[in-house]
PDB file of C-alpha atoms in Angstrom:
ATOM      1  CA  MET B   5       5.945 112.820  62.271  1.00 68.00           C
ATOM      2  CA  SER B   6       2.455 111.203  62.565  1.00 64.00           C
ATOM      3  CA  LEU B   7       3.523 108.406  60.158  1.00 58.00           C
ATOM      4  CA  SER B   8       6.805 107.779  62.234  1.00 56.00           C
ATOM      5  CA  GLY B   9       4.708 107.756  65.578  1.00 51.00           C
ATOM      6  CA  GLY B  10       2.366 105.266  64.157  1.00 56.00           C
ATOM      7  CA  MET B  11       5.152 103.020  63.022  1.00 54.00           C
ATOM      8  CA  LEU B  12       6.743 103.214  66.331  1.00 52.00           C
ATOM      9  CA  ALA B  13       3.472 102.486  68.047  1.00 54.00           C
ATOM     10  CA  ALA B  14       2.704  99.506  65.696  1.00 51.00           C
ATOM     11  CA  ALA B  15       6.322  98.172  66.350  1.00 48.00           C
ATOM     12  CA  GLU B  16       5.901  98.539  69.980  1.00 53.00           C
ATOM     13  CA  ALA B  17       2.639  96.703  69.998  1.00 53.00           C
ATOM     14  CA  ARG B  18       3.947  93.811  68.037  1.00 51.00           C
ATOM     15  CA  TYR B  19       7.631  93.623  69.142  1.00 47.00           C
ATOM     16  CA  ALA B  20       7.555  95.551  72.525  1.00 57.00           C
ATOM     17  CA  VAL B  21      10.680  97.498  71.315  1.00 69.00           C
ATOM     18  CA  LEU B  22      10.297 100.011  74.275  1.00 82.00           C
ATOM     19  CA  ARG B  23       9.924  97.537  77.050  1.00 90.00           C
ATOM     20  CA  LEU B  24      12.293  97.262  79.978  1.00 92.00           C
ATOM     21  CA  TYR B  25      14.132  94.055  79.175  1.00 91.00           C
ATOM     22  CA  GLY B  26      16.305  93.523  82.137  1.00 93.00           C
ATOM     23  CA  ILE B  27      18.147  94.911  85.231  1.00 95.00           C
ATOM     24  CA  GLU B  28      21.421  93.185  86.082  1.00 95.00           C
ATOM     25  CA  ILE B  29      22.234  93.297  89.852  1.00 95.00           C
ATOM     26  CA  ASP B  30      25.862  93.647  90.583  1.00 94.00           C
ATOM     27  CA  PRO B  31      26.753  91.986  92.957  1.00 92.00           C
ATOM     28  CA  ARG B  32      23.872  89.558  93.398  1.00 91.00           C
ATOM     29  CA  GLY B  33      22.680  88.495  96.902  1.00 89.00           C
ATOM     30  CA  ILE B  34      22.432  91.891  98.521  1.00 92.00           C
ATOM     31  CA  LEU B  35      19.168  93.109  96.932  1.00 93.00           C
ATOM     32  CA  SER B  36      16.614  90.437  95.871  1.00 92.00           C
ATOM     33  CA  GLU B  37      14.861  90.476  92.481  1.00 94.00           C
ATOM     34  CA  GLN B  38      11.676  91.415  94.139  1.00 94.00           C
ATOM     35  CA  VAL B  39      13.153  94.519  95.766  1.00 94.00           C
ATOM     36  CA  VAL B  40      14.700  95.548  92.466  1.00 95.00           C
ATOM     37  CA  TRP B  41      11.670  95.065  90.285  1.00 94.00           C
ATOM     38  CA  GLY B  42       8.948  95.734  92.820  1.00 93.00           C
ATOM     39  CA  THR B  43      10.035  99.481  92.703  1.00 91.00           C
ATOM     40  CA  VAL B  44       9.683  99.722  89.010  1.00 94.00           C
ATOM     41  CA  LYS B  45       6.343 101.333  87.886  1.00 94.00           C
ATOM     42  CA  PRO B  46       4.225  99.657  85.339  1.00 93.00           C
ATOM     43  CA  SER B  47       4.693 102.645  82.955  1.00 92.00           C
ATOM     44  CA  GLN B  48       8.400 102.368  83.389  1.00 93.00           C
ATOM     45  CA  GLU B  49       8.205  98.707  82.469  1.00 92.00           C
ATOM     46  CA  LYS B  50       6.354  99.458  79.312  1.00 90.00           C
ATOM     47  CA  VAL B  51       8.682 102.324  78.242  1.00 91.00           C
ATOM     48  CA  TRP B  52      12.286 101.804  79.486  1.00 93.00           C
ATOM     49  CA  ILE B  53      13.176 105.570  78.581  1.00 93.00           C
ATOM     50  CA  LEU B  54      10.791 106.621  81.535  1.00 94.00           C
ATOM     51  CA  PHE B  55      12.645 104.319  83.901  1.00 95.00           C
ATOM     52  CA  TRP B  56      15.979 105.930  82.721  1.00 95.00           C
ATOM     53  CA  LEU B  57      14.719 109.418  83.325  1.00 96.00           C
ATOM     54  CA  SER B  58      13.505 108.363  86.831  1.00 95.00           C
ATOM     55  CA  LYS B  59      16.756 106.463  87.857  1.00 95.00           C
ATOM     56  CA  GLU B  60      17.552 108.871  90.650  1.00 96.00           C
ATOM     57  CA  GLU B  61      14.141 108.652  92.209  1.00 95.00           C
ATOM     58  CA  TYR B  62      14.229 104.923  91.806  1.00 96.00           C
ATOM     59  CA  CYS B  63      17.613 104.602  93.529  1.00 96.00           C
ATOM     60  CA  ARG B  64      16.606 106.889  96.339  1.00 95.00           C
ATOM     61  CA  ASN B  65      13.460 104.794  97.114  1.00 95.00           C
ATOM     62  CA  ILE B  66      15.500 101.698  97.660  1.00 96.00           C
ATOM     63  CA  GLU B  67      18.331 103.491  99.523  1.00 96.00           C
ATOM     64  CA  ALA B  68      15.575 104.785 101.939  1.00 95.00           C
ATOM     65  CA  TYR B  69      15.083 101.057 103.056  1.00 94.00           C
ATOM     66  CA  TYR B  70      18.377  99.416 102.694  1.00 95.00           C
ATOM     67  CA  PRO B  71      21.896 100.572 103.881  1.00 96.00           C
ATOM     68  CA  VAL B  72      23.392 100.810 100.341  1.00 96.00           C
ATOM     69  CA  ASN B  73      24.472 103.202  97.633  1.00 96.00           C
ATOM     70  CA  LEU B  74      23.177 102.382  94.181  1.00 97.00           C
ATOM     71  CA  ARG B  75      24.469 103.342  90.819  1.00 96.00           C
ATOM     72  CA  MET B  76      22.471 102.819  87.569  1.00 95.00           C
ATOM     73  CA  GLU B  77      23.839 102.671  84.052  1.00 95.00           C
ATOM     74  CA  LEU B  78      22.430 101.695  80.517  1.00 94.00           C
ATOM     75  CA  SER B  79      24.022  98.517  79.406  1.00 93.00           C
ATOM     76  CA  GLY B  80      22.011  98.054  76.142  1.00 92.00           C
ATOM     77  CA  TRP B  81      18.644  98.713  74.571  1.00 91.00           C
ATOM     78  CA  GLY B  82      16.237  98.464  77.363  1.00 91.00           C
ATOM     79  CA  LYS B  83      18.694  96.848  79.609  1.00 94.00           C
ATOM     80  CA  PHE B  84      20.308  98.264  82.826  1.00 96.00           C
ATOM     81  CA  ARG B  85      23.063  97.576  85.278  1.00 97.00           C
ATOM     82  CA  LEU B  86      22.480  98.226  89.024  1.00 97.00           C
ATOM     83  CA  GLU B  87      25.644  98.536  91.076  1.00 97.00           C
ATOM     84  CA  VAL B  88      24.894  97.837  94.752  1.00 96.00           C
ATOM     85  CA  LEU B  89      27.496  99.274  97.246  1.00 95.00           C
ATOM     86  CA  PRO B  90      26.816  98.441 100.929  1.00 95.00           C
ATOM     87  CA  LEU B  91      27.255 101.408 103.238  1.00 95.00           C
ATOM     88  CA  GLU B  92      30.348 101.553 105.559  1.00 96.00           C
ATOM     89  CA  ALA B  93      29.544 102.164 109.307  1.00 96.00           C
ATOM     90  CA  ALA B  94      31.854 104.884 110.656  1.00 96.00           C
ATOM     91  CA  PHE B  95      30.667 104.381 114.305  1.00 97.00           C
ATOM     92  CA  ARG B  96      28.102 102.897 116.481  1.00 97.00           C
ATOM     93  CA  MET B  97      25.366 104.925 118.423  1.00 97.00           C
ATOM     94  CA  TYR B  98      22.996 104.164 121.252  1.00 97.00           C
ATOM     95  CA  TRP B  99      19.977 106.510 121.001  1.00 96.00           C
ATOM     96  CA  GLY B 100      16.114 106.107 121.699  1.00 93.00           C
ATOM     97  CA  GLY B 101      16.556 102.806 123.447  1.00 94.00           C
ATOM     98  CA  ARG B 102      18.117 101.273 120.200  1.00 95.00           C
ATOM     99  CA  PHE B 103      21.614 100.644 118.722  1.00 97.00           C
ATOM    100  CA  TRP B 104      22.395 102.305 115.411  1.00 97.00           C
ATOM    101  CA  TYR B 105      25.144 102.403 112.770  1.00 97.00           C
ATOM    102  CA  VAL B 106      26.105 105.725 111.392  1.00 97.00           C
ATOM    103  CA  SER B 107      27.972 106.253 108.080  1.00 97.00           C
ATOM    104  CA  ALA B 108      30.439 108.978 107.196  1.00 95.00           C
ATOM    105  CA  ASP B 109      27.827 111.005 105.323  1.00 95.00           C
ATOM    106  CA  GLY B 110      25.412 110.900 108.291  1.00 96.00           C
ATOM    107  CA  ARG B 111      23.059 108.320 107.393  1.00 96.00           C
ATOM    108  CA  MET B 112      21.891 106.027 110.316  1.00 96.00           C
ATOM    109  CA  TRP B 113      20.206 102.714 110.454  1.00 96.00           C
ATOM    110  CA  LEU B 114      19.521 100.060 113.069  1.00 96.00           C
ATOM    111  CA  SER B 115      22.332  97.736 113.834  1.00 95.00           C
ATOM    112  CA  SER B 116      19.781  94.843 114.045  1.00 93.00           C
ATOM    113  CA  LEU B 117      18.908  95.104 110.214  1.00 92.00           C
ATOM    114  CA  ARG B 118      19.340  91.722 108.445  1.00 89.00           C
ATOM    115  CA  GLU B 119      21.187  93.581 105.507  1.00 87.00           C
ATOM    116  CA  ASN B 120      23.895  94.445 107.881  1.00 89.00           C
ATOM    117  CA  SER B 121      25.517  91.040 107.121  1.00 89.00           C
ATOM    118  CA  PHE B 122      26.709  92.826 103.910  1.00 90.00           C
ATOM    119  CA  THR B 123      27.857  96.157 105.514  1.00 89.00           C
ATOM    120  CA  SER B 124      31.402  96.908 106.638  1.00 90.00           C
ATOM    121  CA  SER B 125      31.199  97.558 110.208  1.00 92.00           C
ATOM    122  CA  GLU B 126      34.716  96.357 111.461  1.00 93.00           C
ATOM    123  CA  LYS B 127      35.862 100.033 111.876  1.00 93.00           C
ATOM    124  CA  ALA B 128      32.850 101.015 113.768  1.00 95.00           C
ATOM    125  CA  ASP B 129      32.786  97.972 116.136  1.00 94.00           C
ATOM    126  CA  ALA B 130      36.336  98.693 117.055  1.00 93.00           C
ATOM    127  CA  LEU B 131      35.500 102.270 118.353  1.00 95.00           C
ATOM    128  CA  PRO B 132      33.826 103.025 121.607  1.00 95.00           C
ATOM    129  CA  MET B 133      30.059 103.301 121.504  1.00 96.00           C
ATOM    130  CA  LEU B 134      28.535 106.717 121.303  1.00 97.00           C
ATOM    131  CA  SER B 135      25.711 107.198 123.755  1.00 97.00           C
ATOM    132  CA  TRP B 136      23.498 110.172 122.493  1.00 97.00           C
ATOM    133  CA  SER B 137      21.603 111.666 125.485  1.00 94.00           C
ATOM    134  CA  THR B 138      17.884 112.666 125.110  1.00 90.00           C
ATOM    135  CA  ASP B 139      18.944 116.048 126.458  1.00 90.00           C
ATOM    136  CA  ARG B 140      20.724 116.656 123.336  1.00 93.00           C
ATOM    137  CA  GLU B 141      19.103 117.822 120.075  1.00 92.00           C
ATOM    138  CA  THR B 142      17.367 114.910 118.427  1.00 93.00           C
ATOM    139  CA  PRO B 143      19.844 113.432 115.863  1.00 93.00           C
ATOM    140  CA  ALA B 144      17.153 112.344 113.546  1.00 91.00           C
ATOM    141  CA  ASP B 145      13.417 112.863 112.917  1.00 85.00           C
ATOM    142  CA  LEU B 146      12.026 109.361 112.441  1.00 85.00           C
ATOM    143  CA  SER B 147       8.469 110.473 111.892  1.00 81.00           C
ATOM    144  CA  ASP B 148       9.398 112.665 108.928  1.00 74.00           C
ATOM    145  CA  GLU B 149      10.919 110.065 106.891  1.00 73.00           C
ATOM    146  CA  HIS B 150       9.838 106.549 105.491  1.00 83.00           C
ATOM    147  CA  GLY B 151      12.094 103.553 105.449  1.00 90.00           C
ATOM    148  CA  ASN B 152      14.879 102.084 107.457  1.00 94.00           C
ATOM    149  CA  VAL B 153      17.753 104.519 106.583  1.00 95.00           C
ATOM    150  CA  PHE B 154      17.577 107.960 108.023  1.00 95.00           C
ATOM    151  CA  HIS B 155      19.494 111.200 107.468  1.00 94.00           C
ATOM    152  CA  SER B 156      20.889 112.388 110.622  1.00 95.00           C
ATOM    153  CA  SER B 157      21.802 115.922 111.882  1.00 94.00           C
ATOM    154  CA  LEU B 158      24.699 114.735 114.075  1.00 96.00           C
ATOM    155  CA  PRO B 159      27.790 116.846 114.330  1.00 96.00           C
ATOM    156  CA  LEU B 160      29.937 114.281 112.365  1.00 97.00           C
ATOM    157  CA  GLN B 161      33.202 116.369 112.151  1.00 97.00           C
ATOM    158  CA  LYS B 162      33.053 116.909 116.035  1.00 97.00           C
ATOM    159  CA  ILE B 163      32.493 113.223 116.609  1.00 97.00           C
ATOM    160  CA  LYS B 164      35.371 112.212 114.337  1.00 97.00           C
ATOM    161  CA  LEU B 165      37.536 114.577 116.369  1.00 97.00           C
ATOM    162  CA  TRP B 166      36.453 112.977 119.670  1.00 97.00           C
ATOM    163  CA  HIS B 167      37.576 109.684 118.374  1.00 97.00           C
ATOM    164  CA  GLU B 168      40.784 110.974 116.986  1.00 96.00           C
ATOM    165  CA  ASN B 169      41.606 112.706 120.513  1.00 96.00           C
ATOM    166  CA  LEU B 170      40.960 109.380 122.174  1.00 96.00           C
ATOM    167  CA  LYS B 171      43.424 107.715 119.846  1.00 95.00           C
ATOM    168  CA  ALA B 172      46.000 110.540 120.428  1.00 94.00           C
ATOM    169  CA  LEU B 173      45.770 110.212 124.175  1.00 93.00           C
ATOM    170  CA  GLY B 174      46.009 106.421 123.892  1.00 92.00           C
ATOM    171  CA  TRP B 175      42.487 105.903 125.345  1.00 93.00           C
ATOM    172  CA  SER B 176      40.599 104.476 122.572  1.00 91.00           C
ATOM    173  CA  GLU B 177      40.753 100.786 123.676  1.00 91.00           C
ATOM    174  CA  ARG B 178      40.193 101.758 127.333  1.00 91.00           C
ATOM    175  CA  VAL B 179      36.968 103.693 126.719  1.00 94.00           C
ATOM    176  CA  LYS B 180      33.791 101.741 127.108  1.00 94.00           C
ATOM    177  CA  PHE B 181      31.511 104.350 125.560  1.00 94.00           C
ATOM    178  CA  ILE B 182      31.302 108.070 124.913  1.00 97.00           C
ATOM    179  CA  GLN B 183      28.321 109.808 126.257  1.00 97.00           C
ATOM    180  CA  ALA B 184      27.149 113.021 124.561  1.00 97.00           C
ATOM    181  CA  GLY B 185      25.182 114.766 127.319  1.00 95.00           C
ATOM    182  CA  PHE B 186      24.057 118.131 128.641  1.00 93.00           C
ATOM    183  CA  ARG B 187      24.711 119.904 131.884  1.00 91.00           C
ATOM    184  CA  GLU B 188      23.901 123.330 133.364  1.00 86.00           C
ATOM    185  CA  GLY B 189      23.042 124.774 129.901  1.00 88.00           C
ATOM    186  CA  ASN B 190      26.111 123.404 128.046  1.00 91.00           C
ATOM    187  CA  ASN B 191      26.748 120.306 125.961  1.00 95.00           C
ATOM    188  CA  VAL B 192      29.433 118.052 127.578  1.00 96.00           C
ATOM    189  CA  VAL B 193      31.031 114.781 126.764  1.00 97.00           C
ATOM    190  CA  ARG B 194      31.572 112.045 129.362  1.00 96.00           C
ATOM    191  CA  LEU B 195      33.973 109.302 129.013  1.00 96.00           C
ATOM    192  CA  ILE B 196      33.198 105.907 130.702  1.00 94.00           C
ATOM    193  CA  PHE B 197      36.287 103.822 130.935  1.00 93.00           C
ATOM    194  CA  TYR B 198      36.491 100.033 131.420  1.00 90.00           C
ATOM    195  CA  GLY B 199      36.881  98.782 134.933  1.00 84.00           C
ATOM    196  CA  PRO B 200      39.071  96.007 136.108  1.00 80.00           C
ATOM    197  CA  ASP B 201      36.235  93.564 135.791  1.00 80.00           C
ATOM    198  CA  GLY B 202      34.988  94.791 132.390  1.00 79.00           C
ATOM    199  CA  GLY B 203      32.257  96.986 134.032  1.00 85.00           C
ATOM    200  CA  ASN B 204      32.162 100.784 134.234  1.00 87.00           C
ATOM    201  CA  GLY B 205      35.318 102.261 135.577  1.00 89.00           C
ATOM    202  CA  ALA B 206      36.830 105.877 135.525  1.00 88.00           C
ATOM    203  CA  ASN B 207      34.361 108.718 134.642  1.00 92.00           C
ATOM    204  CA  ILE B 208      35.754 111.750 132.933  1.00 95.00           C
ATOM    205  CA  MET B 209      33.711 114.714 131.784  1.00 95.00           C
ATOM    206  CA  LEU B 210      35.097 116.959 129.112  1.00 96.00           C
ATOM    207  CA  PRO B 211      33.916 120.120 127.090  1.00 95.00           C
ATOM    208  CA  ASP B 212      31.906 119.396 123.985  1.00 95.00           C
ATOM    209  CA  ASP B 213      34.629 121.178 122.002  1.00 95.00           C
ATOM    210  CA  PRO B 214      37.222 118.460 120.896  1.00 95.00           C
ATOM    211  CA  GLY B 215      39.837 121.316 120.646  1.00 93.00           C
ATOM    212  CA  GLU B 216      39.861 121.519 124.444  1.00 92.00           C
ATOM    213  CA  TRP B 217      40.595 117.880 125.038  1.00 94.00           C
ATOM    214  CA  GLN B 218      44.232 117.517 124.616  1.00 91.00           C
ATOM    215  CA  THR B 219      45.352 119.941 127.496  1.00 91.00           C
ATOM    216  CA  SER B 220      42.891 118.301 129.908  1.00 91.00           C
ATOM    217  CA  GLY B 221      43.658 114.873 128.760  1.00 92.00           C
ATOM    218  CA  LEU B 222      47.400 115.216 129.264  1.00 92.00           C
ATOM    219  CA  ALA B 223      46.881 116.710 132.669  1.00 92.00           C
ATOM    220  CA  ILE B 224      44.628 113.859 133.612  1.00 92.00           C
ATOM    221  CA  LYS B 225      47.160 111.332 132.366  1.00 90.00           C
ATOM    222  CA  LYS B 226      49.908 112.984 134.551  1.00 90.00           C
ATOM    223  CA  ILE B 227      47.760 112.844 137.646  1.00 88.00           C
ATOM    224  CA  TYR B 228      46.251 109.304 137.157  1.00 88.00           C
ATOM    225  CA  PRO B 229      48.696 107.240 134.920  1.00 85.00           C
ATOM    226  CA  ASP B 230      46.572 104.142 135.516  1.00 83.00           C
ATOM    227  CA  LEU B 231      42.850 105.078 135.102  1.00 83.00           C
ATOM    228  CA  SER B 232      41.815 101.498 135.776  1.00 79.00           C
ATOM    229  CA  LYS B 233      42.614 102.117 139.548  1.00 80.00           C
ATOM    230  CA  ILE B 234      40.104 104.953 139.837  1.00 83.00           C
ATOM    231  CA  SER B 235      36.824 104.125 141.466  1.00 81.00           C
ATOM    232  CA  PRO B 236      33.771 104.283 139.239  1.00 85.00           C
ATOM    233  CA  ASP B 237      32.182 106.438 141.901  1.00 84.00           C
ATOM    234  CA  VAL B 238      34.646 109.182 141.270  1.00 86.00           C
ATOM    235  CA  LEU B 239      34.003 111.857 138.711  1.00 90.00           C
ATOM    236  CA  ILE B 240      36.936 113.875 137.081  1.00 93.00           C
ATOM    237  CA  ASP B 241      35.456 116.975 135.853  1.00 94.00           C
ATOM    238  CA  ALA B 242      37.659 118.939 133.247  1.00 93.00           C
ATOM    239  CA  THR B 243      34.898 121.038 131.904  1.00 93.00           C
ATOM    240  CA  TYR B 244      36.220 124.156 133.808  1.00 89.00           C
ATOM    241  CA  LYS B 245      38.799 126.563 132.547  1.00 83.00           C
ATOM    242  CA  ASP B 246      42.333 126.074 134.053  1.00 82.00           C
ATOM    243  CA  LYS B 247      41.287 123.437 136.624  1.00 88.00           C
ATOM    244  CA  ILE B 248      40.200 119.762 137.165  1.00 90.00           C
ATOM    245  CA  LEU B 249      37.915 118.741 139.795  1.00 90.00           C
ATOM    246  CA  VAL B 250      37.854 115.307 141.382  1.00 89.00           C
ATOM    247  CA  LYS B 251      34.715 114.646 143.334  1.00 84.00           C
ATOM    248  CA  ASN B 252      32.149 111.772 144.116  1.00 80.00           C
ATOM    249  CA  LYS B 253      29.391 111.346 141.639  1.00 68.00           C
ATOM    250  CA  VAL B 254      25.987 112.509 142.590  1.00 59.00           C
ATOM    251  CA  GLN B 255      23.723 109.539 142.297  1.00 51.00           C
TER     252      GLN B 255
END
């Protein structure tokens, strides 16, 4: 064993047989060579086996700063292939004075990131914006994480059902944004529709539970077939059981 170890050390010193020879980026153009190689530790460059053993940590470090999923595989002796998969935005959110994209697995990142030119956001951009009120539970602890991509605690299944309800009611393209708020000790959701001039129009408040939307929504559609004709100063409150209140908004 000593002799074998000595021979390997001698071969490494002369021929660098354990060095990290290359990382192929597929596709190119999303992550720069500087980003890919700048995250590799000196010890891992000298011994590629150490790099291979730490590949998950390596991928997580880059994913914390860029909206991507990474897959690493061995392509040869000391050679690797890094597959770069941009995240797909499931919906847009306004929170903390900034605009965010949120993926289906709950990761969130600023919509202003330069790398968003490679992200798929068509689906998210076609949906009404979600406005997350400061009265609600904070969706992400930005002080506890480093980087540009954060893991959120958003109720993703509930938000998905909100959007599905809007589609079922035929309101998806009419709603300007969805406001997840808080009132009198309960979470509520307010729908702000487009007005005739493109500004804010009809204002409907619904329970937080998407399972209660259909009955109220159908009743509202029966009472107001054309929501665009409702004054933005009127609030339709459907958060009460078995009744819908129509009242002037309190400024």
